[in-house]
């Protein structure tokens, strides 16, 4: 079809000195086939063309019936005029149909063609002009109407729909010829043997042509931003914590962080509880081959390293801090429930991992920097900015002589590496940090301050039961991975980033992100 159409285009141009319009010359041929033929000719500079877009009005099936047989209001008028002495309203559907009666009666009354006398309809004139039919016939023949208001009204009545039509205005090119000469694409052995290579016409190379895109995998935008965060942490001397425990006990997720057992976060409307099994044993050392030791204190042979910490005593100390108070604290003074502490939950924050790592650090106290980036779960109502699972970015610094001013200074350095230089800090409350601060950053795109994280210094009630020295201080801060990803990639609904609504083209086409650059 394309070759025949190519010949037809050349014939038409040879017969006309002026330009030709393809919609007039080939009204029944799809525009894609016309463009394919024109592209072949243009690549050989035989023709030149430009695309013309225009909107055409197309009749709906209902409108085609009106154009052929008349409008419902005209049919109602003819039925009423033909009835001697008027037509009963109840008899109208028998003459024009039920649907035609309901639509046409009102329009005929509004046009003043008929009048209503109790239950009778009477004609007020001898003849009418079926304007709707004439308008639709005009559109049917010309694909438009001179009065835009008519088109608007007919579209509201769902009698007309608009359709974009692409046509092409083409003219002769610099190398126009009546005959389409086939161009060879390969130099063959036969051409060399017969010497025809010297006379045939070869197709020129198109160095601007796009190559075929090779199928390949792609990193999800969250993974790209996660990689950037990891690089920032590694540049600042942090060690990554193991985060493969999605299920935690209430002890590590709440109690060890000095979160009281009556805290609202421990209700079923905020936390996912495991039903099978519903609870675990008291805290104990991991099997030797799975233990994670901080880099500077790992033994040469982990299997030969016996447990150095008394987990049972740690559990008792945490219980005492909650129930009676210890280490200078009066505690919460409530009856501690061991069953509540051993319930299994989907972790609500990665701080449960930080707690475990700090307890391991207590075996050999020293300055340390840890970070983690992984999934957490909360029983949230799903909307444009919240999901039941998301990713938390968390950092922990343990050292001697740390102060609140040092935390603020470190936050400024950390977020500057992410490209956020305008920061504000607001006092806040967390059960396991004191003092605590919410971190706000100025979003240039939104033109306002937005919350970007939480921070604070871990409480003695959390650190001293672990066995850490009294003069050791620990910074902690966290933020979500999804929020900076949404900002960097211009995503307004988090469900377009995670879940079944994710567009794979979005994942494959977006570039790597640099947090410090716009």
Coordinates of C-alpha atoms in Angstrom, one line a residue:
X1 CA 0.0 0.0 0.0
X2 CA 2.8 2.4 0.8
X3 CA 4.6 1.9 -2.5
X4 CA 1.4 2.4 -4.5
X5 CA 0.6 5.5 -2.4
X6 CA 4.1 6.8 -3.1
X7 CA 3.6 6.6 -6.8
X8 CA 0.2 8.3 -6.5
X9 CA 1.7 11.2 -4.6
X10 CA 4.4 11.7 -7.3
X11 CA 1.7 11.5 -10.0
X12 CA -0.4 14.2 -8.3
X13 CA 2.6 16.5 -7.8
X14 CA 3.7 16.1 -11.4
X15 CA 0.2 17.2 -12.5
X16 CA 0.1 20.2 -10.2
X17 CA 2.5 23.1 -9.9
X18 CA 1.0 24.1 -6.5
X19 CA 0.9 22.2 -3.2
X20 CA -1.6 19.4 -2.7
X21 CA -3.5 18.6 0.5
X22 CA -3.5 14.9 1.4
X23 CA -6.9 15.1 3.1
X24 CA -8.4 16.1 -0.2
X25 CA -6.4 13.8 -2.3
X26 CA -6.6 10.7 -0.1
X27 CA -9.7 11.2 2.1
X28 CA -10.1 7.5 2.8
X29 CA -6.5 6.6 3.6
X30 CA -5.3 6.7 7.3
X31 CA -2.9 9.6 8.0
X32 CA -0.3 7.2 9.3
X33 CA 0.0 5.5 5.9
X34 CA 0.1 8.9 4.2
X35 CA 2.9 10.0 6.5
X36 CA 4.9 6.8 5.9
X37 CA 4.8 7.4 2.2
X38 CA 5.7 11.1 2.6
X39 CA 8.6 10.2 4.9
X40 CA 10.1 7.8 2.3
X41 CA 9.9 10.5 -0.4
X42 CA 11.2 13.3 2.0
X43 CA 14.3 11.2 2.9
X44 CA 15.2 11.2 -0.8
X45 CA 14.4 15.0 -1.0
X46 CA 11.8 14.2 -3.6
X47 CA 9.0 16.1 -1.7
X48 CA 8.7 18.5 1.2
X49 CA 5.7 18.6 3.5
X50 CA 4.2 20.1 6.6
X51 CA 1.6 18.7 9.0
X52 CA -1.7 20.5 9.5
X53 CA -3.8 19.7 12.6
X54 CA -7.5 20.6 12.7
X55 CA -10.5 19.6 14.7
X56 CA -13.5 18.1 12.8
X57 CA -17.0 17.7 14.0
X58 CA -18.4 14.1 13.7
X59 CA -22.0 13.1 14.1
X60 CA -22.9 10.5 16.8
X61 CA -25.1 7.6 15.7
X62 CA -28.1 9.4 17.3
X63 CA -27.3 12.6 15.3
X64 CA -27.1 10.6 12.0
X65 CA -30.6 9.4 12.6
X66 CA -31.8 13.0 13.1
X67 CA -30.0 14.2 10.0
X68 CA -31.7 11.4 8.0
X69 CA -35.2 11.4 9.4
X70 CA -35.7 14.7 11.3
X71 CA -35.4 15.9 14.9
X72 CA -37.7 14.6 17.7
X73 CA -39.3 18.1 18.1
X74 CA -40.1 18.2 14.3
X75 CA -41.7 14.7 14.5
X76 CA -43.8 15.8 17.5
X77 CA -45.0 18.8 15.6
X78 CA -45.9 16.8 12.5
X79 CA -47.8 14.3 14.7
X80 CA -49.7 17.1 16.5
X81 CA -50.5 19.0 13.2
X82 CA -51.8 15.8 11.6
X83 CA -54.2 15.1 14.5
X84 CA -57.7 16.7 14.0
X85 CA -58.6 18.8 17.1
X86 CA -55.3 18.1 18.8
X87 CA -53.4 15.1 20.1
X88 CA -53.7 13.6 23.5
X89 CA -50.4 13.6 25.4
X90 CA -51.0 10.0 26.3
X91 CA -51.2 9.1 22.6
X92 CA -48.0 11.0 21.6
X93 CA -45.6 8.0 22.3
X94 CA -47.6 5.9 19.9
X95 CA -46.9 8.3 17.1
X96 CA -43.2 9.2 17.7
X97 CA -42.0 6.7 20.2
X98 CA -41.5 7.0 24.0
X99 CA -38.1 8.5 23.8
X100 CA -39.0 10.9 21.0
X101 CA -42.1 12.0 22.9
X102 CA -40.2 12.8 26.1
X103 CA -37.5 14.8 24.3
X104 CA -39.4 16.4 21.4
X105 CA -42.5 17.6 23.4
X106 CA -40.5 20.0 25.5
X107 CA -38.4 21.3 22.6
X108 CA -41.5 21.8 20.4
X109 CA -43.3 23.7 23.2
X110 CA -40.1 25.8 23.9
X111 CA -39.9 26.6 20.1
X112 CA -43.5 27.8 20.1
X113 CA -44.6 25.2 17.5
X114 CA -47.3 23.6 19.7
X115 CA -49.3 24.6 22.7
X116 CA -50.7 22.6 25.6
X117 CA -54.4 22.7 26.6
X118 CA -54.9 20.4 29.6
X119 CA -54.1 16.9 28.2
X120 CA -54.2 18.1 24.5
X121 CA -51.4 19.3 22.3
X122 CA -52.3 21.6 19.5
X123 CA -50.3 23.0 16.5
X124 CA -49.7 26.8 16.6
X125 CA -48.4 27.1 13.0
X126 CA -48.8 25.4 9.7
X127 CA -45.1 24.8 8.9
X128 CA -41.7 24.8 10.6
X129 CA -38.1 24.8 9.8
X130 CA -36.3 21.8 11.4
X131 CA -33.2 23.8 12.4
X132 CA -31.5 20.9 14.3
X133 CA -31.7 18.7 11.2
X134 CA -30.3 21.4 8.9
X135 CA -27.4 22.1 11.3
X136 CA -26.5 18.4 11.5
X137 CA -26.7 18.0 7.7
X138 CA -24.3 21.0 7.4
X139 CA -21.9 19.4 9.8
X140 CA -22.3 16.0 8.1
X141 CA -21.2 17.5 4.7
X142 CA -18.6 20.0 5.8
X143 CA -17.3 18.5 9.2
X144 CA -17.8 21.9 10.8
X145 CA -20.3 24.7 11.3
X146 CA -19.9 28.4 10.8
X147 CA -21.4 29.2 14.2
X148 CA -19.3 28.0 17.1
X149 CA -22.2 28.3 19.5
X150 CA -24.1 25.8 17.5
X151 CA -21.3 23.3 17.8
X152 CA -21.1 23.9 21.5
X153 CA -24.8 23.3 22.0
X154 CA -24.8 20.1 19.9
X155 CA -21.8 18.8 21.8
X156 CA -23.7 19.4 25.1
X157 CA -26.7 17.4 23.6
X158 CA -24.2 14.6 22.7
X159 CA -25.1 14.9 19.0
X160 CA -21.6 15.9 17.9
X161 CA -18.1 15.0 19.0
X162 CA -14.9 16.6 18.0
X163 CA -12.1 14.6 16.4
X164 CA -8.5 15.7 15.7
X165 CA -7.6 15.2 12.0
X166 CA -4.0 15.3 10.7
X167 CA -3.4 16.2 7.1
X168 CA -0.3 17.1 5.1
X169 CA 0.4 19.9 2.7
X170 CA 3.1 18.6 0.3
X171 CA 5.1 20.1 -2.6
X172 CA 7.9 19.1 -4.9
X173 CA 11.3 18.7 -3.4
X174 CA 14.8 19.6 -4.8
X175 CA 15.2 16.1 -6.3
X176 CA 11.7 15.6 -7.5
X177 CA 11.2 12.9 -10.1
X178 CA 8.1 11.3 -11.6
X179 CA 9.4 7.8 -10.9
X180 CA 10.4 6.4 -7.5
X181 CA 13.8 4.8 -7.9
X182 CA 14.6 1.9 -5.5
X183 CA 17.7 2.6 -3.4
X184 CA 19.9 -0.3 -2.4
X185 CA 20.9 -0.7 1.2
X186 CA 23.7 -3.2 0.9
X187 CA 26.7 -3.7 -1.3
X188 CA 26.4 -7.4 -2.4
X189 CA 28.8 -9.9 -3.9
X190 CA 26.7 -10.0 -7.0
X191 CA 27.0 -6.2 -7.6
X192 CA 30.8 -6.5 -7.3
X193 CA 30.9 -9.4 -9.8
X194 CA 28.7 -7.8 -12.4
X195 CA 29.9 -4.3 -11.9
X196 CA 26.5 -2.9 -11.2
X197 CA 27.6 -1.3 -8.0
X198 CA 28.8 1.6 -10.0
X199 CA 25.4 2.4 -11.5
X200 CA 22.9 1.5 -8.7
X201 CA 21.7 4.2 -6.3
X202 CA 22.5 3.5 -2.7
X203 CA 20.4 4.7 0.2
X204 CA 22.4 7.3 2.2
X205 CA 23.1 6.6 5.9
X206 CA 20.9 8.5 8.3
X207 CA 23.3 9.3 11.1
X208 CA 20.5 11.1 13.0
X209 CA 18.3 8.0 13.2
X210 CA 17.6 6.8 16.7
X211 CA 18.8 3.3 17.4
X212 CA 16.6 0.5 18.7
X213 CA 16.3 0.8 22.4
X214 CA 17.7 -2.3 24.0
X215 CA 15.5 -3.9 26.7
X216 CA 17.0 -3.6 30.1
X217 CA 16.2 -3.4 33.8
X218 CA 15.8 -0.1 35.6
X219 CA 16.3 1.1 39.2
X220 CA 13.1 2.3 40.9
X221 CA 13.3 6.1 41.8
X222 CA 13.3 5.1 45.5
X223 CA 16.4 3.0 45.0
X224 CA 18.1 5.8 43.2
X225 CA 17.5 8.3 46.0
X226 CA 18.4 5.5 48.6
X227 CA 21.8 5.1 46.8
X228 CA 22.4 8.9 47.2
X229 CA 21.6 8.8 50.9
X230 CA 23.9 5.8 51.4
X231 CA 26.7 7.7 49.6
X232 CA 26.2 10.7 51.9
X233 CA 26.3 8.5 55.0
X234 CA 29.5 6.6 53.9
X235 CA 31.2 10.0 53.1
X236 CA 30.5 11.0 56.7
X237 CA 32.0 7.9 58.2
X238 CA 28.8 5.9 59.0
X239 CA 28.4 2.2 59.2
X240 CA 25.3 0.6 57.8
X241 CA 23.1 -1.4 60.3
X242 CA 21.5 -4.8 59.4
X243 CA 17.8 -4.2 58.8
X244 CA 16.5 -7.6 57.8
X245 CA 14.2 -8.0 60.8
X246 CA 10.8 -6.7 59.8
X247 CA 9.1 -8.5 62.7
X248 CA 10.2 -7.3 66.2
X249 CA 9.0 -7.8 69.7
X250 CA 7.3 -5.0 71.6
X251 CA 10.4 -5.0 73.8
X252 CA 12.9 -3.9 71.1
X253 CA 10.3 -1.8 69.2
X254 CA 8.9 0.1 72.2
X255 CA 10.0 -0.9 75.8
X256 CA 13.8 -0.6 75.2
X257 CA 13.2 2.9 73.8
X258 CA 11.4 3.9 77.0
X259 CA 8.0 4.0 75.3
X260 CA 5.3 3.3 77.9
X261 CA 3.0 0.3 77.4
X262 CA 0.0 2.6 77.4
X263 CA 1.3 4.8 74.6
X264 CA -1.3 5.3 71.8
X265 CA 1.3 4.2 69.2
X266 CA 0.9 0.6 70.6
X267 CA -2.8 0.4 69.9
X268 CA -4.1 -1.8 67.1
X269 CA -5.2 1.3 65.1
X270 CA -1.5 2.3 64.8
X271 CA 0.5 -0.9 64.8
X272 CA 0.3 -4.2 62.9
X273 CA 0.4 -7.1 65.4
X274 CA 1.4 -10.7 64.3
X275 CA -1.3 -13.3 64.9
X276 CA 0.7 -16.5 64.3
X277 CA 2.8 -16.7 66.4
X278 CA 1.5 -13.9 68.6
X279 CA 4.5 -13.6 70.9
X280 CA 8.2 -14.4 71.2
X281 CA 10.7 -15.3 74.0
X282 CA 12.5 -12.8 76.1
X283 CA 15.5 -11.0 74.4
X284 CA 18.5 -13.3 73.9
X285 CA 21.7 -13.3 71.9
X286 CA 21.5 -14.1 68.3
X287 CA 23.1 -17.4 67.0
X288 CA 26.8 -16.9 66.7
X289 CA 26.9 -17.2 63.0
X290 CA 24.2 -14.5 62.5
X291 CA 25.5 -11.9 65.0
X292 CA 26.3 -8.5 63.7
X293 CA 29.3 -6.8 65.4
X294 CA 30.3 -3.2 64.9
X295 CA 33.3 -3.0 62.6
X296 CA 35.9 -2.0 65.2
X297 CA 34.9 -4.7 67.7
X298 CA 34.2 -7.7 65.6
X299 CA 36.2 -10.8 66.7
X300 CA 38.4 -12.6 64.2
X301 CA 36.3 -15.8 64.5
X302 CA 32.7 -15.0 65.4
X303 CA 31.9 -18.7 66.1
X304 CA 34.4 -18.7 68.9
X305 CA 33.0 -15.5 70.5
X306 CA 30.8 -16.3 73.5
X307 CA 28.0 -14.0 74.5
X308 CA 29.4 -11.2 76.5
X309 CA 26.2 -9.5 77.6
X310 CA 23.5 -10.5 80.0
X311 CA 20.2 -10.1 78.1
X312 CA 18.1 -11.3 81.1
X313 CA 19.6 -8.5 83.3
X314 CA 19.0 -6.0 80.5
X315 CA 15.3 -7.1 80.3
X316 CA 15.0 -6.7 84.1
X317 CA 16.6 -3.2 84.1
X318 CA 14.3 -2.0 81.3
X319 CA 11.3 -3.3 83.3
X320 CA 12.5 -1.6 86.5
X321 CA 13.0 1.7 84.6
X322 CA 9.4 1.6 83.4
X323 CA 7.9 0.3 86.6
X324 CA 9.8 1.9 89.5
X325 CA 12.4 4.2 87.9
X326 CA 16.2 3.8 88.0
X327 CA 19.4 5.6 87.0
X328 CA 18.1 8.8 88.5
X329 CA 14.7 8.6 86.8
X330 CA 11.3 8.0 88.5
X331 CA 10.0 6.0 85.6
X332 CA 6.4 5.8 84.5
X333 CA 5.2 4.0 87.7
X334 CA 2.8 1.5 86.2
X335 CA 2.6 -2.3 86.5
X336 CA 4.8 -3.6 83.7
X337 CA 3.2 -6.3 81.6
X338 CA 5.7 -8.9 80.3
X339 CA 3.2 -10.4 77.8
X340 CA 2.7 -6.9 76.3
X341 CA 6.5 -6.6 75.9
X342 CA 6.8 -9.9 74.1
X343 CA 4.0 -9.4 71.5
X344 CA 5.3 -9.6 67.9
X345 CA 4.7 -6.6 65.7
X346 CA 5.7 -5.4 62.3
X347 CA 8.3 -2.8 63.2
X348 CA 7.0 0.7 63.2
X349 CA 10.4 2.3 62.9
X350 CA 14.0 1.3 62.3
X351 CA 14.9 2.7 65.7
X352 CA 14.3 -0.8 66.9
X353 CA 17.5 -1.8 65.0
X354 CA 19.3 1.3 66.4
X355 CA 18.4 0.2 69.9
X356 CA 19.8 -3.3 69.3
X357 CA 23.0 -1.9 67.8
X358 CA 23.5 0.5 70.7
X359 CA 23.1 -2.5 73.1
X360 CA 25.8 -4.4 71.2
X361 CA 28.0 -1.3 71.3
X362 CA 27.7 -1.3 75.2
X363 CA 29.9 -4.4 75.2
X364 CA 32.8 -2.2 74.0
X365 CA 31.7 1.5 74.4
X366 CA 33.4 3.9 71.9
X367 CA 32.5 6.6 69.5
X368 CA 30.3 5.2 66.7
X369 CA 28.2 6.2 63.7
X370 CA 25.4 4.0 62.4
X371 CA 22.7 4.4 59.7
X372 CA 19.9 2.4 58.2
X373 CA 17.4 2.8 55.3
X374 CA 14.6 0.3 55.2
X375 CA 10.9 -0.4 55.3
X376 CA 8.7 0.2 58.3
X377 CA 5.0 -0.5 58.8
X378 CA 2.2 1.5 60.4
X379 CA -1.6 1.0 60.4
X380 CA -2.3 4.3 58.5
X381 CA -5.2 5.3 56.3
X382 CA -4.0 5.3 52.7
X383 CA -4.2 8.7 50.9
X384 CA -2.0 10.8 48.6
X385 CA 0.8 11.2 51.1
X386 CA 0.4 8.1 53.4
X387 CA 0.8 4.4 53.0
X388 CA 0.7 1.5 55.4
X389 CA 4.4 0.8 54.6
X390 CA 7.2 3.3 53.8
X391 CA 10.9 3.6 54.1
X392 CA 12.7 5.3 57.0
X393 CA 16.1 6.9 56.8
X394 CA 17.8 6.9 60.2
X395 CA 21.1 8.0 61.6
X396 CA 22.7 7.5 65.1
X397 CA 25.9 9.0 66.5
X398 CA 27.3 7.9 69.8
X399 CA 30.2 9.8 71.4
X400 CA 31.3 11.6 74.6
X401 CA 30.5 15.3 75.2
X402 CA 27.8 15.6 72.6
X403 CA 25.5 18.6 73.0
X404 CA 22.3 19.9 71.4
X405 CA 24.2 22.6 69.6
X406 CA 26.4 19.9 68.0
X407 CA 23.3 18.1 66.8
X408 CA 22.0 21.3 65.2
X409 CA 25.3 21.9 63.5
X410 CA 25.5 18.3 62.3
X411 CA 22.0 18.5 60.9
X412 CA 22.9 21.6 58.9
X413 CA 25.9 19.8 57.4
X414 CA 23.9 16.6 56.7
X415 CA 21.0 18.3 55.0
X416 CA 23.3 20.6 53.0
X417 CA 24.6 17.5 51.3
X418 CA 21.0 16.8 50.2
X419 CA 20.7 20.3 48.7
X420 CA 18.7 21.7 51.6
X421 CA 20.4 24.8 53.2
X422 CA 17.5 26.7 54.8
X423 CA 16.6 24.9 58.1
X424 CA 14.5 25.6 61.1
X425 CA 14.3 23.6 64.3
X426 CA 11.2 23.3 66.5
X427 CA 11.0 21.8 70.0
X428 CA 9.0 18.5 70.0
X429 CA 8.2 15.5 72.2
X430 CA 9.4 11.9 71.7
X431 CA 9.3 9.3 74.5
X432 CA 12.9 8.2 73.9
X433 CA 14.7 11.5 73.1
X434 CA 15.1 14.6 75.3
X435 CA 15.6 17.3 74.0
X436 CA 13.7 16.6 70.8
X437 CA 13.4 18.7 67.6
X438 CA 11.3 18.7 64.5
X439 CA 13.4 19.7 61.4
X440 CA 11.8 22.0 58.8
X441 CA 13.4 22.8 55.4
X442 CA 12.3 25.6 53.0
X443 CA 10.9 24.1 49.8
X444 CA 11.7 26.5 46.9
X445 CA 9.2 24.9 44.6
X446 CA 6.3 25.1 47.1
X447 CA 7.5 28.4 48.5
X448 CA 7.0 27.3 52.1
X449 CA 8.6 25.5 55.0
X450 CA 7.9 21.7 55.2
X451 CA 8.7 19.2 57.9
X452 CA 11.6 16.9 56.7
X453 CA 12.6 15.0 59.8
X454 CA 12.7 14.4 63.5
X455 CA 15.8 14.4 65.8
X456 CA 16.9 14.4 69.4
X457 CA 19.3 13.0 72.0
X458 CA 18.4 9.6 73.4
X459 CA 17.3 9.6 77.0
X460 CA 19.4 8.1 79.9
X461 CA 16.4 5.8 80.6
X462 CA 17.1 4.2 77.2
X463 CA 20.9 4.2 77.2
X464 CA 22.0 3.3 80.8
X465 CA 20.1 0.0 81.0
X466 CA 22.1 -1.1 78.0
X467 CA 25.3 -0.6 80.0
X468 CA 26.6 2.5 78.1
X469 CA 28.7 4.9 80.2
X470 CA 26.8 7.8 81.9
X471 CA 28.8 10.4 80.1
X472 CA 28.2 8.9 76.6
X473 CA 25.6 10.8 74.6
X474 CA 23.7 9.6 71.4
X475 CA 22.2 11.7 68.6
X476 CA 19.3 10.2 66.7
X477 CA 17.4 11.5 63.7
X478 CA 15.2 10.2 61.0
X479 CA 13.2 11.1 57.9
X480 CA 11.2 9.2 55.2
X481 CA 12.7 8.2 51.9
X482 CA 9.5 8.8 50.0
X483 CA 9.2 12.5 50.7
X484 CA 12.5 13.6 49.1
X485 CA 11.9 11.2 46.3
X486 CA 8.5 12.7 45.6
X487 CA 9.9 16.2 45.6
X488 CA 12.9 15.4 43.4
X489 CA 10.7 13.5 40.8
X490 CA 7.7 15.8 40.9
X491 CA 5.3 13.1 42.2
X492 CA 2.2 14.4 44.0
X493 CA 0.6 11.1 44.9
X494 CA 2.6 8.5 46.8
X495 CA 0.5 5.8 45.3
X496 CA 2.2 6.6 41.9
X497 CA 5.5 5.8 43.6
X498 CA 4.6 2.5 45.4
X499 CA 1.9 0.0 44.7
X500 CA -0.1 -1.3 41.8
X501 CA -0.5 2.2 40.2
X502 CA 3.2 2.6 39.5
X503 CA 3.8 3.4 35.8
X504 CA 6.7 1.2 34.5
X505 CA 7.6 3.9 31.9
X506 CA 8.1 6.3 34.8
X507 CA 10.5 3.9 36.5
X508 CA 12.4 3.2 33.2
X509 CA 12.7 6.8 31.9
X510 CA 13.6 8.8 35.0
X511 CA 17.3 9.7 35.3
X512 CA 19.5 9.1 38.4
X513 CA 19.0 11.8 41.0
X514 CA 21.5 14.1 42.7
X515 CA 20.2 15.3 46.0
X516 CA 22.5 18.3 46.2
X517 CA 21.4 19.6 42.7
X518 CA 18.1 21.0 41.4

